[in-house]
Each structure stands twice: as structure tokens, then as C-alpha cells.
Amino acid sequence: MTLLSTRGLSKSFSGLRAVHEVDFDLPEGEVRALIGPNGAGKTTFVGMLCGRIEPSAGSVSFDGHDVTALPAHRRIRAGMAYTFQITSIFGRLTCHENVALAVRRRNGPLSDVTHALDRVGLADRAEQLAGDLSYGHQRLLEIAMGLAQKPRLLILDEPTQGLSDTEIDAFCALIRELKAETTILLIEHNMAVVMQTADRITVLNFGEILAEGDPDQIRADRTVQAAYLGTEDA
């Protein structure tokens, strides 16, 4: 079953084409990675999926329903959760309180707070102020907030940025574990993470889909190598 799809999704800013007529399908239960060079349109595309950016043209469907006109909070209620490229936490609240807000949003039990923090390795920091965490731990806290919502679709934008090698290994293990529970869209520059965790990969370039396939297909694709994998600029 296709959980998320777009048709002809486009966005221009003052005449500058950021995303152009993207047709995209994400089946339920899949881990999909979205990659591409800087300026490829990834953040704009995800913003339209989440409802934070209004498309210039095209449509977004989620769970068989057209959600193109729905605001972000309505999409969250429908089962989407996402983390931002720049962390979005409440710095003056504890880690426990941050996750509790996400749990209360869906009227879930507070026991889910401890479970979510434990899954990302922050159970021992539950009473620490979120603003005092390292940047990497703030990223993990935001993932815990997303998990606490028990979403049908979890969108993670640059989740490993600021994480140590050990934390990245734990993150990859978590993604493999979560695959049985939720569909994941992963926007990630760390290609080792992408190749380890993704079932399929979509490559954006100049606002259009350049290629799609499994990790082996994308690794061997010469157009992708030329546009992205063969450069250091991610």
C-alpha cells in the first residue's frame, strides 16, 4: 500500500524553481532515503510534505487522502511526525517534559515518555534541561519526540548531524528496529547511514528526481555518481 504520494509537486520562490513536477510514491513499511546535492530541493520538498510550505502546483496524498491544503498540525494528527534540519525543542523544559508534550498531543500514557527516551539512549538524561544538551543529543531528543507520537510516517531531516560515531551506529540500529512499526523518510547526507538503513533511495537534483532504486542500484548509477556521489559536496 502506498502511504505517501505526490503528483506534479512543484514550488518556485520569486521565479526560482526549487522543486519541479515531482511524482513520488512511498509504500507503507519502507525506509526511504532522500539524497541529493545542496540546493537540490530536498528541504523544500519535505516542507511541502509536512505542510510547512505551500506548493505552487501539484498534490500531496497521505493514507489515500488528499492533504495538499491541510496545515502542518492537521497532518501530524493524521499520523505524520517529523524532525527538522535545525532542532526544534523547548530548551527550558527537561527532556522528559519535551517528550511528554508529544505524548499528550495524542493523549497517550506517560509511560511512553520513558520508552521513547530509552530507545534513543537518553533515559539517563530525562531530568536534564533540553537546552543544556549537546547538539547531537538535542537531535536524539527530537527523534524521541517524534517516536512518542507513534506516527505512521516518521520524516527525519539530517538526524545524524552532530552525532558521534557510536551514536550513529545506535541510530542505524534504531532505524532497522523501527521499520517494523512505522514508515520512514530519511533525508541524510551521511551516505554510510543511507546505504545501511534504506530499502530504497530517491535522488533529487535541481528540484527533480534524478534516480530511484535500492542502495546497490544507486551506488552503481553513473548519473548519480556524477551529480552527487562522486563529489565531496553533499
CSV table of C-alpha atoms in Angstrom, one decimal:
chain,number,residue,atom,x,y,z
A,1,MET,CA,0.0,0.0,0.0
A,2,THR,CA,1.2,3.5,-0.9
A,3,LEU,CA,1.2,5.6,2.3
A,4,LEU,CA,2.5,8.9,0.9
A,5,SER,CA,2.5,10.1,-2.7
A,6,THR,CA,2.9,13.4,-4.7
A,7,ARG,CA,1.9,14.2,-8.2
A,8,GLY,CA,3.4,17.1,-10.1
A,9,LEU,CA,4.5,18.7,-6.8
A,10,SER,CA,6.3,22.0,-7.6
A,11,LYS,CA,7.5,25.1,-5.7
A,12,SER,CA,9.0,28.3,-7.0
A,13,PHE,CA,10.3,31.2,-5.0
A,14,SER,CA,10.2,34.6,-6.8
A,15,GLY,CA,10.6,32.8,-10.1
A,16,LEU,CA,13.4,30.5,-8.8
A,17,ARG,CA,12.3,26.8,-9.4
A,18,ALA,CA,13.1,24.8,-6.2
A,19,VAL,CA,11.0,21.7,-6.9
A,20,HIS,CA,9.6,20.8,-10.3
A,21,GLU,CA,6.7,18.4,-11.0
A,22,VAL,CA,7.8,15.6,-8.6
A,23,ASP,CA,5.9,12.4,-8.7
A,24,PHE,CA,6.8,10.4,-5.6
A,25,ASP,CA,5.5,7.2,-4.0
A,26,LEU,CA,6.4,5.8,-0.6
A,27,PRO,CA,5.0,2.4,0.3
A,28,GLU,CA,3.9,1.6,3.8
A,29,GLY,CA,6.6,-0.1,5.9
A,30,GLU,CA,9.6,1.1,3.8
A,31,VAL,CA,12.6,3.1,4.8
A,32,ARG,CA,13.2,5.5,2.0
A,33,ALA,CA,16.3,7.8,1.9
A,34,LEU,CA,16.1,11.2,0.1
A,35,ILE,CA,19.5,12.4,-1.0
A,36,GLY,CA,21.0,15.0,-3.3
A,37,PRO,CA,23.4,17.9,-3.6
A,38,ASN,CA,23.0,21.1,-1.6
A,39,GLY,CA,20.3,23.1,-3.3
A,40,ALA,CA,18.7,20.0,-4.9
A,41,GLY,CA,15.3,20.9,-3.3
A,42,LYS,CA,15.2,18.3,-0.5
A,43,THR,CA,14.2,20.7,2.3
A,44,THR,CA,11.6,22.4,0.2
A,45,PHE,CA,10.1,19.1,-0.9
A,46,VAL,CA,9.9,17.8,2.7
A,47,GLY,CA,8.4,21.1,3.8
A,48,MET,CA,5.6,20.6,1.3
A,49,LEU,CA,5.1,17.0,2.5
A,50,CYS,CA,4.8,18.3,6.1
A,51,GLY,CA,2.5,21.2,5.3
A,52,ARG,CA,5.0,23.9,6.3
A,53,ILE,CA,5.5,25.1,2.7
A,54,GLU,CA,2.6,25.7,0.3
A,55,PRO,CA,3.2,24.2,-3.1
A,56,SER,CA,2.9,26.3,-6.3
A,57,ALA,CA,1.4,23.3,-8.1
A,58,GLY,CA,0.6,19.6,-7.6
A,59,SER,CA,-0.8,17.5,-4.8
A,60,VAL,CA,0.2,15.5,-1.7
A,61,SER,CA,-1.7,12.4,-0.6
A,62,PHE,CA,-1.4,10.6,2.7
A,63,ASP,CA,-3.1,7.3,3.5
A,64,GLY,CA,-5.3,7.7,0.5
A,65,HIS,CA,-6.5,11.2,1.3
A,66,ASP,CA,-5.5,14.5,-0.4
A,67,VAL,CA,-3.8,16.6,2.3
A,68,THR,CA,-2.4,19.3,0.0
A,69,ALA,CA,-4.5,22.0,1.7
A,70,LEU,CA,-4.1,20.7,5.3
A,71,PRO,CA,-1.9,22.7,7.6
A,72,ALA,CA,1.0,21.1,9.4
A,73,HIS,CA,-0.8,20.4,12.7
A,74,ARG,CA,-3.6,18.6,10.9
A,75,ARG,CA,-1.0,16.3,9.1
A,76,ILE,CA,0.5,15.5,12.5
A,77,ARG,CA,-2.9,14.4,13.7
A,78,ALA,CA,-3.3,12.3,10.6
A,79,GLY,CA,-0.2,10.3,11.5
A,80,MET,CA,2.9,12.3,10.3
A,81,ALA,CA,5.8,13.2,12.5
A,82,TYR,CA,9.0,14.9,11.5
A,83,THR,CA,12.2,16.3,12.9
A,84,PHE,CA,13.8,19.5,11.5
A,85,GLN,CA,17.2,20.1,9.9
A,86,ILE,CA,17.6,22.7,12.7
A,87,THR,CA,16.5,21.3,16.1
A,88,SER,CA,13.1,22.4,17.3
A,89,ILE,CA,12.9,21.6,21.1
A,90,PHE,CA,11.9,23.5,24.2
A,91,GLY,CA,15.2,24.4,25.8
A,92,ARG,CA,13.8,25.5,29.2
A,93,LEU,CA,12.0,22.2,29.6
A,94,THR,CA,13.5,18.9,30.7
A,95,CYS,CA,13.9,16.0,28.2
A,96,HIS,CA,11.0,14.2,29.9
A,97,GLU,CA,8.8,17.3,29.6
A,98,ASN,CA,9.6,17.7,25.9
A,99,VAL,CA,8.6,14.2,25.1
A,100,ALA,CA,5.6,14.4,27.4
A,101,LEU,CA,4.2,17.2,25.3
A,102,ALA,CA,4.4,14.9,22.3
A,103,VAL,CA,2.7,12.1,24.2
A,104,ARG,CA,-0.1,14.4,25.4
A,105,ARG,CA,-0.7,15.5,21.8
A,106,ARG,CA,-2.1,12.1,21.1
A,107,ASN,CA,-3.5,11.5,24.6
A,108,GLY,CA,-1.0,8.7,25.2
A,109,PRO,CA,0.2,7.2,28.5
A,110,LEU,CA,3.1,8.9,30.2
A,111,SER,CA,4.9,5.5,30.3
A,112,ASP,CA,5.6,6.2,26.6
A,113,VAL,CA,7.8,9.1,27.6
A,114,THR,CA,10.3,6.8,29.3
A,115,HIS,CA,10.1,4.3,26.5
A,116,ALA,CA,10.9,6.9,23.8
A,117,LEU,CA,13.8,8.4,25.7
A,118,ASP,CA,15.2,4.9,26.3
A,119,ARG,CA,15.0,4.0,22.6
A,120,VAL,CA,17.2,7.0,21.7
A,121,GLY,CA,19.6,6.5,24.6
A,122,LEU,CA,18.5,9.5,26.7
A,123,ALA,CA,16.8,7.8,29.6
A,124,ASP,CA,19.5,8.8,32.0
A,125,ARG,CA,19.1,12.5,30.9
A,126,ALA,CA,15.3,12.6,31.4
A,127,GLU,CA,15.5,15.4,34.0
A,128,GLN,CA,18.2,17.4,32.2
A,129,LEU,CA,17.2,20.7,30.6
A,130,ALA,CA,17.0,20.2,26.9
A,131,GLY,CA,18.8,23.5,26.3
A,132,ASP,CA,21.8,22.1,28.2
A,133,LEU,CA,22.2,19.1,25.9
A,134,SER,CA,24.8,18.8,23.2
A,135,TYR,CA,23.6,19.4,19.7
A,136,GLY,CA,23.8,15.7,18.9
A,137,HIS,CA,21.7,14.8,22.0
A,138,GLN,CA,19.2,17.5,21.0
A,139,ARG,CA,18.8,15.7,17.7
A,140,LEU,CA,18.1,12.5,19.6
A,141,LEU,CA,15.6,14.2,21.8
A,142,GLU,CA,13.7,15.4,18.8
A,143,ILE,CA,13.6,11.9,17.4
A,144,ALA,CA,12.2,10.7,20.8
A,145,MET,CA,9.5,13.4,20.5
A,146,GLY,CA,8.7,12.1,17.0
A,147,LEU,CA,8.6,8.4,18.2
A,148,ALA,CA,6.4,9.3,21.1
A,149,GLN,CA,3.6,10.4,18.7
A,150,LYS,CA,3.6,6.8,17.3
A,151,PRO,CA,3.4,8.1,13.8
A,152,ARG,CA,2.5,6.1,10.7
A,153,LEU,CA,5.2,8.2,8.8
A,154,LEU,CA,8.3,9.5,10.5
A,155,ILE,CA,10.3,12.1,8.5
A,156,LEU,CA,13.8,12.6,9.7
A,157,ASP,CA,15.7,15.6,8.3
A,158,GLU,CA,19.5,15.2,8.8
A,159,PRO,CA,19.1,13.2,12.0
A,160,THR,CA,22.7,12.1,12.4
A,161,GLN,CA,24.2,15.6,12.2
A,162,GLY,CA,26.2,16.2,15.3
A,163,LEU,CA,26.2,12.6,16.5
A,164,SER,CA,29.3,10.7,17.4
A,165,ASP,CA,30.3,7.5,15.6
A,166,THR,CA,28.9,5.4,18.4
A,167,GLU,CA,25.6,7.3,18.4
A,168,ILE,CA,25.3,7.0,14.6
A,169,ASP,CA,25.7,3.2,15.0
A,170,ALA,CA,22.9,3.2,17.6
A,171,PHE,CA,20.8,5.3,15.3
A,172,CYS,CA,21.2,2.9,12.4
A,173,ALA,CA,20.2,0.0,14.7
A,174,LEU,CA,17.1,2.1,15.8
A,175,ILE,CA,16.0,2.7,12.2
A,176,ARG,CA,16.2,-1.0,11.5
A,177,GLU,CA,14.1,-1.7,14.6
A,178,LEU,CA,11.5,1.0,13.8
A,179,LYS,CA,11.0,-0.4,10.3
A,180,ALA,CA,8.5,-2.9,11.8
A,181,GLU,CA,6.5,-0.1,13.3
A,182,THR,CA,6.4,2.8,11.0
A,183,THR,CA,7.3,4.1,7.5
A,184,ILE,CA,10.4,6.3,7.5
A,185,LEU,CA,11.6,9.0,5.1
A,186,LEU,CA,15.2,9.8,5.8
A,187,ILE,CA,16.9,13.0,4.5
A,188,GLU,CA,20.6,12.3,5.1
A,189,HIS,CA,24.0,13.4,3.9
A,190,ASN,CA,25.9,10.6,5.6
A,191,MET,CA,26.0,8.0,2.8
A,192,ALA,CA,27.2,5.2,5.1
A,193,VAL,CA,24.0,5.7,7.1
A,194,VAL,CA,21.9,5.8,3.9
A,195,MET,CA,23.4,2.6,2.5
A,196,GLN,CA,23.0,0.8,5.8
A,197,THR,CA,19.4,1.7,6.5
A,198,ALA,CA,17.4,2.5,3.3
A,199,ASP,CA,15.3,0.0,1.4
A,200,ARG,CA,15.2,2.4,-1.5
A,201,ILE,CA,16.8,5.7,-2.3
A,202,THR,CA,15.4,8.7,-4.2
A,203,VAL,CA,17.9,11.2,-5.6
A,204,LEU,CA,16.9,14.8,-6.1
A,205,ASN,CA,18.9,17.2,-8.3
A,206,PHE,CA,17.8,20.6,-9.4
A,207,GLY,CA,14.4,20.1,-8.0
A,208,GLU,CA,13.7,16.9,-10.0
A,209,ILE,CA,14.0,13.2,-9.3
A,210,LEU,CA,17.3,12.1,-10.9
A,211,ALA,CA,17.1,8.4,-10.0
A,212,GLU,CA,15.4,5.9,-7.7
A,213,GLY,CA,16.4,2.4,-6.7
A,214,ASP,CA,17.9,0.2,-4.0
A,215,PRO,CA,21.3,1.1,-2.5
A,216,ASP,CA,23.2,-1.1,-4.9
A,217,GLN,CA,21.4,0.4,-7.9
A,218,ILE,CA,22.0,4.0,-6.7
A,219,ARG,CA,25.7,3.3,-5.9
A,220,ALA,CA,26.2,2.0,-9.5
A,221,ASP,CA,24.2,4.7,-11.2
A,222,ARG,CA,26.7,6.9,-13.2
A,223,THR,CA,24.3,9.9,-13.4
A,224,VAL,CA,24.1,9.8,-9.6
A,225,GLN,CA,27.8,9.5,-9.3
A,226,ALA,CA,28.4,12.5,-11.5
A,227,ALA,CA,25.7,14.6,-9.7
A,228,TYR,CA,26.3,13.6,-6.1
A,229,LEU,CA,28.2,10.5,-5.0
A,230,GLY,CA,31.4,11.4,-6.8
A,231,THR,CA,31.7,14.8,-5.1
A,232,GLU,CA,32.5,15.7,-1.5
A,233,ASP,CA,29.8,18.4,-1.6
A,234,ALA,CA,26.7,16.8,-0.1
